[in-house]
Tab-separated table of C-alpha atoms and ligand atoms in Angstrom:
chain	number	residue	atom	x	y	z
A	1	UNK	CA	101.555	147.460	31.931
A	2	UNK	CA	99.940	144.340	32.491
A	3	UNK	CA	101.885	141.646	34.982
A	4	UNK	CA	99.173	139.301	36.349
A	5	UNK	CA	98.242	138.385	33.143
A	6	UNK	CA	97.968	134.319	34.243
A	7	UNK	CA	94.970	132.453	34.943
A	8	UNK	CA	93.609	133.731	38.556
A	9	UNK	CA	90.822	130.727	39.846
A	10	UNK	CA	91.955	131.220	43.553
A	11	UNK	CA	88.919	131.554	45.611
A	12	UNK	CA	91.277	133.190	48.785
A	13	UNK	CA	90.514	136.514	49.999
A	14	UNK	CA	91.914	137.430	53.128
A	15	UNK	CA	89.777	139.502	55.698
A	16	UNK	CA	90.063	142.402	55.686
A	17	UNK	CA	90.693	143.096	58.874
A	18	UNK	CA	94.507	141.283	57.779
A	19	UNK	CA	94.556	144.074	54.889
A	20	UNK	CA	96.096	147.557	56.127
A	21	UNK	CA	95.350	151.332	54.090
A	22	UNK	CA	98.005	153.404	52.715
A	23	UNK	CA	98.635	156.217	54.354
A	24	UNK	CA	98.898	159.443	53.081
A	25	UNK	CA	101.096	162.636	54.688
A	26	UNK	CA	102.821	160.219	56.482
A	27	UNK	CA	106.218	159.443	55.108
A	28	UNK	CA	106.824	155.289	55.238
A	29	UNK	CA	111.282	153.984	55.351
A	30	UNK	CA	110.669	152.426	52.486
A	31	UNK	CA	107.213	151.143	50.120
A	32	UNK	CA	107.874	147.761	48.819
A	33	UNK	CA	105.918	147.436	45.546
A	34	UNK	CA	105.381	143.337	45.067
A	35	UNK	CA	104.755	140.826	48.247
A	36	UNK	CA	106.372	138.423	47.305
A	37	UNK	CA	109.398	135.681	48.731
A	38	UNK	CA	111.919	139.102	48.369
A	39	UNK	CA	109.419	141.472	49.226
A	40	UNK	CA	107.519	139.987	52.161
A	41	UNK	CA	111.070	138.959	53.634
A	42	UNK	CA	112.212	142.825	52.883
A	43	UNK	CA	109.162	144.037	55.067
A	44	UNK	CA	108.760	141.807	57.505
A	45	UNK	CA	113.068	142.809	57.679
A	46	UNK	CA	112.148	146.581	57.746
A	47	UNK	CA	109.575	146.011	60.319
A	48	UNK	CA	111.659	143.977	63.137
A	49	UNK	CA	114.158	146.090	62.695
A	50	UNK	CA	111.701	148.959	63.797
A	51	UNK	CA	111.265	150.545	60.144
A	52	UNK	CA	107.637	151.365	58.950
A	53	UNK	CA	106.459	150.016	55.294
A	54	UNK	CA	104.067	149.853	53.226
A	55	UNK	CA	103.821	146.376	50.756
A	56	UNK	CA	101.044	147.256	47.657
A	57	UNK	CA	100.511	143.629	45.924
A	58	UNK	CA	98.985	143.160	42.601
A	59	UNK	CA	97.970	139.581	43.612
A	60	UNK	CA	95.128	137.421	46.261
A	61	UNK	CA	98.258	136.589	48.971
A	62	UNK	CA	101.306	137.252	49.880
A	63	UNK	CA	104.185	134.675	49.158
A	64	UNK	CA	104.743	135.630	45.461
A	65	UNK	CA	104.799	132.991	43.087
A	66	UNK	CA	106.489	130.514	44.750
A	67	UNK	CA	102.911	128.965	46.449
A	68	UNK	CA	101.235	129.596	43.463
A	69	UNK	CA	102.265	128.366	40.339
A	70	UNK	CA	106.234	127.694	40.866
A	71	UNK	CA	108.104	126.141	43.376
A	72	UNK	CA	105.936	124.639	45.930
A	73	UNK	CA	103.898	122.809	43.180
A	74	UNK	CA	107.561	121.639	41.041
A	75	UNK	CA	107.911	120.043	44.328
A	76	UNK	CA	104.694	118.814	44.732
A	77	UNK	CA	104.367	117.176	41.387
A	78	UNK	CA	108.167	115.735	41.926
A	79	UNK	CA	106.831	113.846	45.369
A	80	UNK	CA	103.735	112.295	43.300
A	81	UNK	CA	106.469	111.598	40.504
A	82	UNK	CA	108.285	109.969	43.126
A	83	UNK	CA	106.314	107.333	44.495
A	84	UNK	CA	104.452	106.865	41.061
A	85	UNK	CA	107.604	106.058	39.694
A	86	UNK	CA	108.882	103.723	42.423
A	87	UNK	CA	105.383	101.363	42.782
A	88	UNK	CA	106.450	101.711	39.042
A	89	UNK	CA	109.582	99.922	38.699
A	90	UNK	CA	108.142	97.657	42.228
A	91	UNK	CA	104.748	97.038	40.724
A	92	UNK	CA	103.646	93.495	42.337
A	93	UNK	CA	106.429	93.389	44.551
A	94	UNK	CA	105.856	91.710	47.466
A	95	UNK	CA	102.777	94.073	49.457
A	96	UNK	CA	102.827	96.190	46.124
A	97	UNK	CA	99.831	96.982	44.064
A	98	UNK	CA	99.850	96.564	40.242
A	99	UNK	CA	99.848	99.768	39.412
A	100	UNK	CA	98.541	101.469	36.260
A	101	UNK	CA	100.149	102.840	32.779
A	102	UNK	CA	98.818	105.961	33.240
A	103	UNK	CA	98.156	107.481	36.190
A	104	UNK	CA	95.701	110.960	36.071
A	105	UNK	CA	97.095	114.607	36.520
A	106	UNK	CA	94.081	116.347	36.601
A	107	UNK	CA	93.699	115.305	40.510
A	108	UNK	CA	96.979	116.497	41.407
A	109	UNK	CA	96.540	120.155	40.873
A	110	UNK	CA	93.045	120.098	41.877
A	111	UNK	CA	95.024	118.912	45.496
A	112	UNK	CA	97.346	121.282	45.335
A	113	UNK	CA	95.025	124.311	43.980
A	114	UNK	CA	92.886	123.272	47.262
A	115	UNK	CA	95.185	123.114	49.949
A	116	UNK	CA	97.193	126.397	48.439
A	117	UNK	CA	93.570	128.450	47.786
A	118	UNK	CA	92.415	128.036	51.256
A	119	UNK	CA	95.719	126.986	53.419
A	120	UNK	CA	99.036	128.160	52.342
A	121	UNK	CA	97.325	132.051	51.280
A	122	UNK	CA	95.780	131.690	55.071
A	123	UNK	CA	99.403	131.652	56.297
A	124	UNK	CA	100.697	133.413	54.341
A	125	UNK	CA	98.044	136.673	55.286
A	126	UNK	CA	98.357	135.522	59.574
A	127	UNK	CA	101.596	135.342	59.609
A	128	UNK	CA	102.703	139.019	57.739
A	129	UNK	CA	99.741	140.807	59.845
A	130	UNK	CA	100.938	138.640	63.292
A	131	UNK	CA	104.028	137.651	63.225
A	132	UNK	CA	105.407	140.072	60.964
A	133	UNK	CA	103.482	142.541	60.923
A	134	UNK	CA	103.726	143.725	57.546
A	135	UNK	CA	101.163	146.540	55.973
A	136	UNK	CA	99.579	144.888	53.457
A	137	UNK	CA	97.343	145.400	50.644
A	138	UNK	CA	96.365	143.013	47.908
A	139	UNK	CA	95.288	143.553	44.676
A	140	UNK	CA	97.063	146.272	44.356
A	141	UNK	CA	98.627	147.861	41.168
A	142	UNK	CA	100.919	149.957	41.858
A	143	UNK	CA	102.437	153.074	39.705
A	144	UNK	CA	105.656	154.426	39.976
A	145	UNK	CA	106.007	158.728	39.836
A	146	UNK	CA	109.418	159.075	41.398
A	147	UNK	CA	111.837	157.659	43.755
A	148	UNK	CA	109.738	159.364	46.875
A	149	UNK	CA	106.375	158.263	45.021
A	150	UNK	CA	103.897	155.385	44.272
A	151	UNK	CA	100.266	156.181	42.670
A	152	UNK	CA	97.483	153.153	43.785
A	153	UNK	CA	93.769	153.549	42.520
A	154	UNK	CA	94.282	157.922	41.766
A	155	UNK	CA	95.892	158.665	45.269
A	156	UNK	CA	99.469	159.254	46.328
A	157	UNK	CA	101.612	157.481	48.940
A	158	UNK	CA	105.002	158.468	49.860
A	159	UNK	CA	109.102	157.416	51.383
A	160	UNK	CA	112.200	157.795	51.869
A	161	UNK	CA	112.368	154.661	49.544
A	162	UNK	CA	110.962	152.356	47.892
A	163	UNK	CA	111.821	148.604	46.198
A	164	UNK	CA	110.454	147.498	43.370
A	165	UNK	CA	109.994	143.492	43.842
A	166	UNK	CA	107.838	143.146	41.174
A	167	UNK	CA	109.107	139.356	40.232
A	168	UNK	CA	110.030	137.721	37.085
A	169	UNK	CA	107.984	135.968	34.501
A	170	UNK	CA	107.893	132.696	32.025
A	171	UNK	CA	110.281	133.485	28.552
A	172	UNK	CA	108.321	132.504	25.658
A	173	UNK	CA	110.550	131.439	23.350
A	174	UNK	CA	109.812	132.679	19.838
A	175	UNK	CA	108.245	129.739	17.942
A	176	UNK	CA	105.495	129.573	15.761
A	177	UNK	CA	102.008	128.348	16.595
A	178	UNK	CA	104.127	128.659	20.283
A	179	UNK	CA	100.314	130.555	21.150
A	180	UNK	CA	98.594	127.787	20.484
A	181	UNK	CA	96.331	125.963	22.911
A	182	UNK	CA	97.411	123.269	25.455
A	183	UNK	CA	101.100	124.941	24.917
A	184	UNK	CA	101.701	124.974	28.265
A	185	UNK	CA	103.930	126.967	30.712
A	186	UNK	CA	103.761	125.723	34.654
A	187	UNK	CA	102.150	128.614	35.493
A	188	UNK	CA	98.910	126.973	33.331
A	189	UNK	CA	99.861	123.236	33.718
A	190	UNK	CA	98.892	124.052	37.982
A	191	UNK	CA	95.549	124.969	35.902
A	192	UNK	CA	94.748	122.341	33.715
A	193	UNK	CA	91.835	120.836	32.647
A	194	UNK	CA	92.854	118.003	30.734
A	195	UNK	CA	95.148	114.757	30.652
A	196	UNK	CA	97.857	114.540	28.596
A	197	UNK	CA	98.667	112.058	26.430
A	198	UNK	CA	102.099	113.311	24.373
A	199	UNK	CA	103.866	116.038	25.552
A	200	UNK	CA	106.724	117.163	23.455
A	201	UNK	CA	109.323	119.354	26.709
A	202	UNK	CA	110.628	122.286	25.090
A	203	UNK	CA	114.047	123.983	27.621
A	204	UNK	CA	115.868	121.614	29.631
A	205	UNK	CA	116.045	124.415	32.631
A	206	UNK	CA	115.210	123.444	36.371
A	207	UNK	CA	111.584	124.071	36.253
A	208	UNK	CA	111.775	122.233	32.895
A	209	UNK	CA	113.714	118.876	33.540
A	210	UNK	CA	111.522	118.517	36.933
A	211	UNK	CA	107.944	118.863	35.010
A	212	UNK	CA	109.310	115.792	31.907
A	213	UNK	CA	110.102	113.668	34.811
A	214	UNK	CA	106.389	114.473	36.317
A	215	UNK	CA	104.888	113.653	33.048
A	216	UNK	CA	106.444	110.627	32.213
A	217	UNK	CA	105.945	109.179	35.886
A	218	UNK	CA	102.191	110.031	34.795
A	219	UNK	CA	102.360	107.556	31.631
A	220	UNK	CA	102.314	110.162	29.096
A	221	UNK	CA	104.674	109.638	26.467
A	222	UNK	CA	107.142	112.009	26.820
A	223	UNK	CA	109.679	114.432	24.264
A	224	UNK	CA	112.894	116.719	25.632
A	225	UNK	CA	114.237	119.273	22.159
A	226	UNK	CA	116.532	120.987	23.167
A	227	UNK	CA	118.260	123.502	21.390
A	228	UNK	CA	121.826	122.476	22.721
A	229	UNK	CA	122.986	119.371	25.000
A	230	UNK	CA	121.205	118.934	27.904
A	231	UNK	CA	122.459	119.592	30.702
A	232	UNK	CA	125.526	120.751	30.721
A	233	UNK	CA	125.304	122.748	33.781
A	234	UNK	CA	125.852	119.197	35.776
A	235	UNK	CA	129.075	117.717	36.451
A	236	UNK	CA	129.900	115.147	33.999
A	237	UNK	CA	129.290	111.718	35.422
A	238	UNK	CA	126.649	113.257	37.510
A	239	UNK	CA	125.205	114.619	33.801
A	240	UNK	CA	125.636	111.103	32.765
A	241	UNK	CA	123.576	109.245	35.926
A	242	UNK	CA	120.995	111.603	35.595
A	243	UNK	CA	119.523	111.520	31.500
A	244	UNK	CA	120.859	107.445	31.052
A	245	UNK	CA	117.775	107.149	34.194
A	246	UNK	CA	116.015	109.283	32.280
A	247	UNK	CA	115.902	106.890	28.690
A	248	UNK	CA	115.362	103.671	31.086
A	249	UNK	CA	112.123	105.113	31.962
A	250	UNK	CA	111.684	105.999	28.754
A	251	UNK	CA	111.819	109.237	28.100
A	252	UNK	CA	113.019	110.840	24.572
A	253	UNK	CA	115.419	113.831	24.208
A	254	UNK	CA	116.713	115.357	21.038
A	255	UNK	CA	119.508	117.547	21.643
A	256	UNK	CA	121.569	120.453	19.312
A	257	UNK	CA	118.052	120.785	17.192
A	258	UNK	CA	116.385	123.636	15.978
A	259	UNK	CA	112.964	123.658	17.070
A	260	UNK	CA	111.704	125.342	13.566
A	261	UNK	CA	107.753	125.087	14.534
A	262	UNK	CA	104.518	123.931	16.739
A	263	UNK	CA	102.268	122.405	14.865
A	264	UNK	CA	98.762	122.604	15.157
A	265	UNK	CA	95.327	123.790	14.029
A	266	UNK	CA	93.152	124.942	17.556
A	267	UNK	CA	95.371	122.791	19.755
A	268	UNK	CA	98.389	121.544	19.598
A	269	UNK	CA	99.310	118.323	17.154
A	270	UNK	CA	102.799	118.735	16.683
A	271	UNK	CA	106.439	120.611	17.457
A	272	UNK	CA	108.810	120.627	14.408
A	273	UNK	CA	112.788	119.628	14.424
A	274	UNK	CA	115.272	119.789	12.361
A	275	UNK	CA	118.585	117.471	13.323
A	276	UNK	CA	121.344	117.190	11.276
A	277	UNK	CA	119.727	119.311	8.506
A	278	UNK	CA	116.461	116.542	8.560
A	279	UNK	CA	113.157	118.532	9.276
A	280	UNK	CA	110.897	115.865	11.851
A	281	UNK	CA	107.934	115.893	13.152
A	282	UNK	CA	106.581	114.723	16.209
A	283	UNK	CA	103.032	114.579	17.173
A	284	UNK	CA	101.919	116.283	20.766
A	285	UNK	CA	98.918	117.262	22.744
A	286	UNK	CA	100.871	118.811	24.494
A	287	UNK	CA	103.985	121.405	24.717
A	288	UNK	CA	105.352	121.997	28.011
A	289	UNK	CA	107.460	125.433	27.728
A	290	UNK	CA	110.619	125.546	29.811
A	291	UNK	CA	112.708	128.283	28.558
A	292	UNK	CA	113.583	130.857	31.971
A	293	UNK	CA	112.087	133.054	33.183
A	294	UNK	CA	112.405	137.046	32.174
A	295	UNK	CA	112.082	140.369	35.348
A	296	UNK	CA	109.784	141.887	35.331
A	297	UNK	CA	111.239	145.714	34.791
A	298	UNK	CA	108.832	147.437	33.240
A	299	UNK	CA	107.139	148.972	35.885
A	300	UNK	CA	110.792	150.919	36.587
A	301	UNK	CA	111.604	152.361	32.832
A	302	UNK	CA	110.135	155.431	33.565
A	303	UNK	CA	112.212	156.067	36.099
A	304	UNK	CA	115.377	155.062	33.979
A	305	UNK	CA	116.678	152.991	36.588
A	306	UNK	CA	119.861	151.295	34.826
A	307	UNK	CA	117.741	147.669	33.394
A	308	UNK	CA	120.644	144.868	32.280
A	309	UNK	CA	120.434	142.685	28.398
A	310	UNK	CA	117.939	140.460	30.505
A	311	UNK	CA	115.438	142.863	31.314
A	312	UNK	CA	116.751	143.532	34.979
A	313	UNK	CA	117.419	145.948	37.255
A	314	UNK	CA	121.750	146.275	37.335
A	315	UNK	CA	121.883	146.296	40.928
A	316	UNK	CA	124.944	146.542	43.421
A	317	UNK	CA	125.331	144.011	46.321
A	318	UNK	CA	123.178	146.512	49.327
A	319	UNK	CA	120.205	145.976	46.101
A	320	UNK	CA	120.539	149.932	45.325
A	321	UNK	CA	119.548	150.643	41.817
A	322	UNK	CA	121.231	153.024	39.867
A	323	UNK	CA	118.725	155.357	40.931
A	324	UNK	CA	119.660	156.694	44.924
A	325	UNK	CA	116.539	155.388	47.449
A	326	UNK	CA	115.653	153.573	44.428
A	327	UNK	CA	115.963	149.317	45.158
A	328	UNK	CA	115.437	145.992	43.169
A	329	UNK	CA	114.902	142.456	45.153
A	330	UNK	CA	114.335	139.670	44.296
A	331	UNK	CA	114.024	137.753	40.598
A	332	UNK	CA	113.683	141.575	38.735
A	333	UNK	CA	117.115	141.874	38.873
A	334	UNK	CA	118.087	138.567	37.136
A	335	UNK	CA	119.627	135.166	38.130
A	336	UNK	CA	119.879	133.068	40.181
A	337	UNK	CA	116.561	132.945	40.275
A	338	UNK	CA	116.679	131.564	43.661
A	339	UNK	CA	115.213	131.353	47.352
A	340	UNK	CA	117.720	132.663	48.958
A	341	UNK	CA	118.986	135.712	47.335
A	342	UNK	CA	115.136	137.286	46.253
A	343	UNK	CA	114.568	136.715	50.230
A	344	UNK	CA	118.374	137.565	51.613
A	345	UNK	CA	118.021	140.507	48.679
A	346	UNK	CA	114.863	141.922	51.240
A	347	UNK	CA	116.784	141.178	53.679
A	348	UNK	CA	119.479	143.674	52.607
A	349	UNK	CA	117.448	146.230	51.343
A	350	UNK	CA	116.031	146.640	54.537
A	351	UNK	CA	119.165	146.743	56.350
A	352	UNK	CA	120.340	149.356	54.171
A	353	UNK	CA	117.397	151.416	54.306
A	354	UNK	CA	117.790	151.210	57.675
A	355	UNK	CA	120.822	152.763	58.243
A	356	UNK	CA	123.435	150.065	57.684
A	357	UNK	CA	125.849	149.898	55.415
A	358	UNK	CA	126.262	146.436	54.267
A	359	UNK	CA	126.874	144.123	50.916
A	360	UNK	CA	125.304	140.946	50.256
A	361	UNK	CA	128.256	138.450	51.029
A	362	UNK	CA	129.167	136.332	48.584
A	363	UNK	CA	128.440	133.180	49.081
A	364	UNK	CA	128.776	129.949	47.415
A	365	UNK	CA	125.125	129.060	46.039
A	366	UNK	CA	123.966	125.970	46.240
A	367	UNK	CA	121.487	124.070	43.730
A	368	UNK	CA	119.322	121.491	43.310
A	369	UNK	CA	116.381	120.245	40.888
A	370	UNK	CA	114.643	117.583	39.590
A	371	UNK	CA	114.111	114.198	37.796
A	372	UNK	CA	112.565	111.478	39.506
A	373	UNK	CA	115.318	111.894	41.606
A	374	UNK	CA	116.652	114.759	43.657
A	375	UNK	CA	119.406	116.047	42.124
A	376	UNK	CA	122.143	118.100	44.787
A	377	UNK	CA	124.597	120.422	44.080
A	378	UNK	CA	127.514	123.011	45.163
A	379	UNK	CA	130.716	124.170	43.725
A	380	UNK	CA	132.543	123.207	41.004
A	381	UNK	CA	132.580	120.094	38.881
A	382	UNK	CA	135.656	117.221	38.391
A	383	UNK	CA	136.377	118.666	34.618
A	384	UNK	CA	136.310	122.843	37.416
A	385	UNK	CA	138.216	121.371	38.671
A	386	UNK	CA	141.341	120.682	36.861
A	387	UNK	CA	140.838	124.000	34.710
A	388	UNK	CA	141.167	125.320	38.154
A	389	UNK	CA	143.388	123.951	40.536
A	390	UNK	CA	145.647	121.372	38.092
A	391	UNK	CA	143.913	118.637	39.276
A	392	UNK	CA	141.595	116.911	40.722
A	393	UNK	CA	140.959	114.187	43.698
A	394	UNK	CA	137.381	112.163	43.668
A	395	UNK	CA	134.988	110.532	45.964
A	396	UNK	CA	132.186	108.343	43.856
A	397	UNK	CA	129.454	106.141	44.943
A	398	UNK	CA	129.601	103.586	43.688
A	399	UNK	CA	132.743	104.024	42.152
A	400	UNK	CA	132.724	102.381	39.067
A	401	UNK	CA	130.253	100.985	36.720
A	402	UNK	CA	128.585	98.252	39.559
A	403	UNK	CA	125.275	97.490	40.067
A	404	UNK	CA	125.837	97.787	43.579
A	405	UNK	CA	122.877	99.678	45.451
A	406	UNK	CA	125.375	102.390	46.699
A	407	UNK	CA	124.896	105.260	48.095
A	408	UNK	CA	121.696	104.006	49.918
A	409	UNK	CA	119.867	105.393	52.484
A	410	UNK	CA	116.093	105.822	53.088
A	411	UNK	CA	113.843	106.608	49.917
A	412	UNK	CA	116.622	104.204	48.017
A	413	UNK	CA	116.128	101.097	50.111
A	414	UNK	CA	114.023	98.608	47.686
A	415	UNK	CA	115.191	100.453	45.045
A	416	UNK	CA	118.751	99.207	45.763
A	417	UNK	CA	117.468	95.965	46.496
A	418	UNK	CA	114.964	95.525	43.517
A	419	UNK	CA	117.537	97.896	40.892
A	420	UNK	CA	120.650	98.346	42.821
A	421	UNK	CA	121.892	99.877	38.863
A	422	UNK	CA	119.150	102.432	39.768
A	423	UNK	CA	119.421	103.666	43.286
A	424	UNK	CA	121.588	106.925	42.911
A	425	UNK	CA	124.837	108.832	42.425
A	426	UNK	CA	127.405	110.704	44.332
A	427	UNK	CA	130.173	112.249	44.090
A	428	UNK	CA	132.745	114.729	46.438
A	429	UNK	CA	136.202	116.553	44.115
A	430	UNK	CA	139.039	117.624	46.246
A	431	UNK	CA	141.360	120.075	46.091
A	432	UNK	CA	144.538	117.465	46.725
A	433	UNK	CA	146.742	120.153	47.285
A	434	UNK	CA	145.241	122.097	49.946
A	435	UNK	CA	142.866	118.610	51.562
A	436	UNK	CA	139.926	121.137	50.322
A	437	UNK	CA	136.444	120.171	48.937
A	438	UNK	CA	135.366	122.083	46.198
A	439	UNK	CA	132.121	120.524	45.146
A	440	UNK	CA	130.233	118.186	46.087
A	441	UNK	CA	127.348	116.409	44.140
A	442	UNK	CA	124.363	114.055	45.168
A	443	UNK	CA	121.780	112.113	42.657
A	444	UNK	CA	119.105	110.620	44.855
A	445	UNK	CA	116.988	111.465	47.745
A	446	UNK	CA	117.136	113.279	51.161
A	447	UNK	CA	120.866	114.712	50.686
A	448	UNK	CA	119.439	118.216	49.675
A	449	UNK	CA	119.076	119.493	52.928
A	450	UNK	CA	122.747	118.734	53.659
A	451	UNK	CA	124.423	121.046	50.666
A	452	UNK	CA	122.797	123.895	52.053
A	453	UNK	CA	125.302	123.547	54.932
A	454	UNK	CA	127.671	122.023	52.871
A	455	UNK	CA	128.050	124.956	50.870
A	456	UNK	CA	128.939	126.829	54.346
A	457	UNK	CA	131.565	124.386	55.327
A	458	UNK	CA	133.032	124.390	51.953
A	459	UNK	CA	133.595	128.813	51.867
A	460	UNK	CA	134.915	127.757	54.924
A	461	UNK	CA	138.082	125.516	53.211
A	462	UNK	CA	136.465	121.625	54.607
A	463	UNK	CA	139.398	119.499	53.961
A	464	UNK	CA	139.325	115.857	54.250
A	465	UNK	CA	141.013	115.662	57.435
A	466	UNK	CA	137.665	117.896	59.290
A	467	UNK	CA	135.103	115.811	57.952
A	468	UNK	CA	136.793	112.704	58.738
A	469	UNK	CA	135.916	113.753	62.363
A	470	UNK	CA	131.887	114.330	61.443
A	471	UNK	CA	129.350	112.130	62.239
A	472	UNK	CA	127.140	110.303	60.288
A	473	UNK	CA	123.548	109.574	60.679
A	474	UNK	CA	124.199	106.072	59.059
A	475	UNK	CA	122.440	105.079	56.410
A	476	UNK	CA	123.019	108.739	55.711
A	477	UNK	CA	120.999	109.295	52.427
A	478	UNK	CA	124.481	111.117	51.234
A	479	UNK	CA	127.967	109.004	52.128
A	480	UNK	CA	130.621	111.546	51.912
A	481	UNK	CA	131.968	112.012	55.696
A	482	UNK	CA	132.554	107.829	55.883
A	483	UNK	CA	133.523	108.008	52.503
A	484	UNK	CA	135.979	110.790	53.175
A	485	UNK	CA	136.749	108.927	56.371
A	486	UNK	CA	138.800	105.934	54.424
A	487	UNK	CA	140.741	108.374	52.692
A	488	UNK	CA	142.090	110.375	55.356
A	489	UNK	CA	144.832	108.042	56.311
A	490	UNK	CA	146.934	109.170	52.732
A	491	UNK	CA	149.282	111.078	52.551
A	492	UNK	CA	148.768	111.730	48.642
A	493	UNK	CA	145.042	111.471	48.837
A	494	UNK	CA	144.043	109.672	46.219
A	495	UNK	CA	140.445	108.748	44.230
A	496	UNK	CA	137.568	106.118	45.611
B	1	KPC	C1	104.380	127.636	52.457
B	1	KPC	C2	105.668	128.462	52.265
B	1	KPC	O1	106.162	129.329	52.399
B	1	KPC	C3	105.762	128.275	50.105
B	1	KPC	S1	105.628	130.114	49.473
B	1	KPC	C4	107.076	131.247	50.421
B	1	KPC	C5	106.812	132.924	50.321
B	1	KPC	S2	108.100	132.844	50.746
B	1	KPC	O2	107.491	133.204	52.469
B	1	KPC	O3	107.316	134.645	51.474
B	1	KPC	O4	109.237	133.300	51.190
């Protein structure tokens, strides 16, 4: 089975002294297959509890796809996109320089790779070995022999438990032409060696959203095509702000279209779509596939573990598979494909392996995606609140169609003074009878971290009366505290 089929141009090889040799004639508490976020955190937690482990990693580093071509470059591209976007809107204003129409992206990804291939991979090695005491080896493809045995380089190794942490890969849609040159997923994008001019983005998941805005900020002509309405998971008001601001920046969007073909001879030349029965060719030199991921569960199939409809290994909340002593953690277990689940699943597998009887609690998960704004949310939409509770009170900023630069704080101050209607948007959803918050939404800059804690407060039943007593760090990116205080005096809450 070939899993490591993405371009590997990394220059980093950990020093031999960082790597361990697995012991034969020894029974580990656990052998981890895969040292990404899930495998690395699981290994570290198990070691912290006094367990013995060995982790086999196929790639040249621990830390997985996050630092290689997923979350870190996505954040790096987003950060570049915000700078570029803002400088475009402010070009020539006060002290701001004039910005060229086209900004090359190859040097941006070169800089990312340079730091990744040295500092980031080195940190993953050094922390894992020196601070966490993880025993691991790289470039090692493990084969599962039975629930207690793996085979690597022709040798067999034993453990009381097996932990499968093999991640997921981009889902490649079944569209003619999908294998043409310059049809990219996020894996190929970080190694790009040419400058795209016209990009068609297929799909509208979170990765696609971030890169769509990045391509546009670089000055590319960008079109999004999707089989259904995009970003339906967002609250309606938030969705409207996000999409109208993508369009304001010149991004073209085709929703509810059939994607019939990616056309080209050697390289991609266009995407053929069908809209309301009419065929249309969108010329382009690059296609970005943002069509989701598929778990790498193939390694476990010979064991006979239960596999779900999306190729995921089915697990319970202890991350046990259908086979005793075989655990699966992280993206290989299917959605949600989020870091917090990857890392926590490793922790819960380790705790159960070490004799505890614990399940991962069912907490509300905060989420985010990038456009040229940071879009962050937790809990219900206004519509879901009305469906679930029959009513909803909302606190919004700006509260109606007013061109006012609110919310504003660091990073949105200049926008608020130059293009106030573009500074951002936020919304809190309250169930009025209990006065409890059920959802928080924010589009802007710098509010993401707060949502990690808002999620916990929301699960604990945070009320408007409690939030009114919080201390805001004015000017705060999200104005939830002070806006709530403007309403908490009401016996019968009304929207703001
Ligand atoms: C630089 C960085 O921390 C991103 S990669 C994280 C991988 S891991 O710590 O194993 O979750």
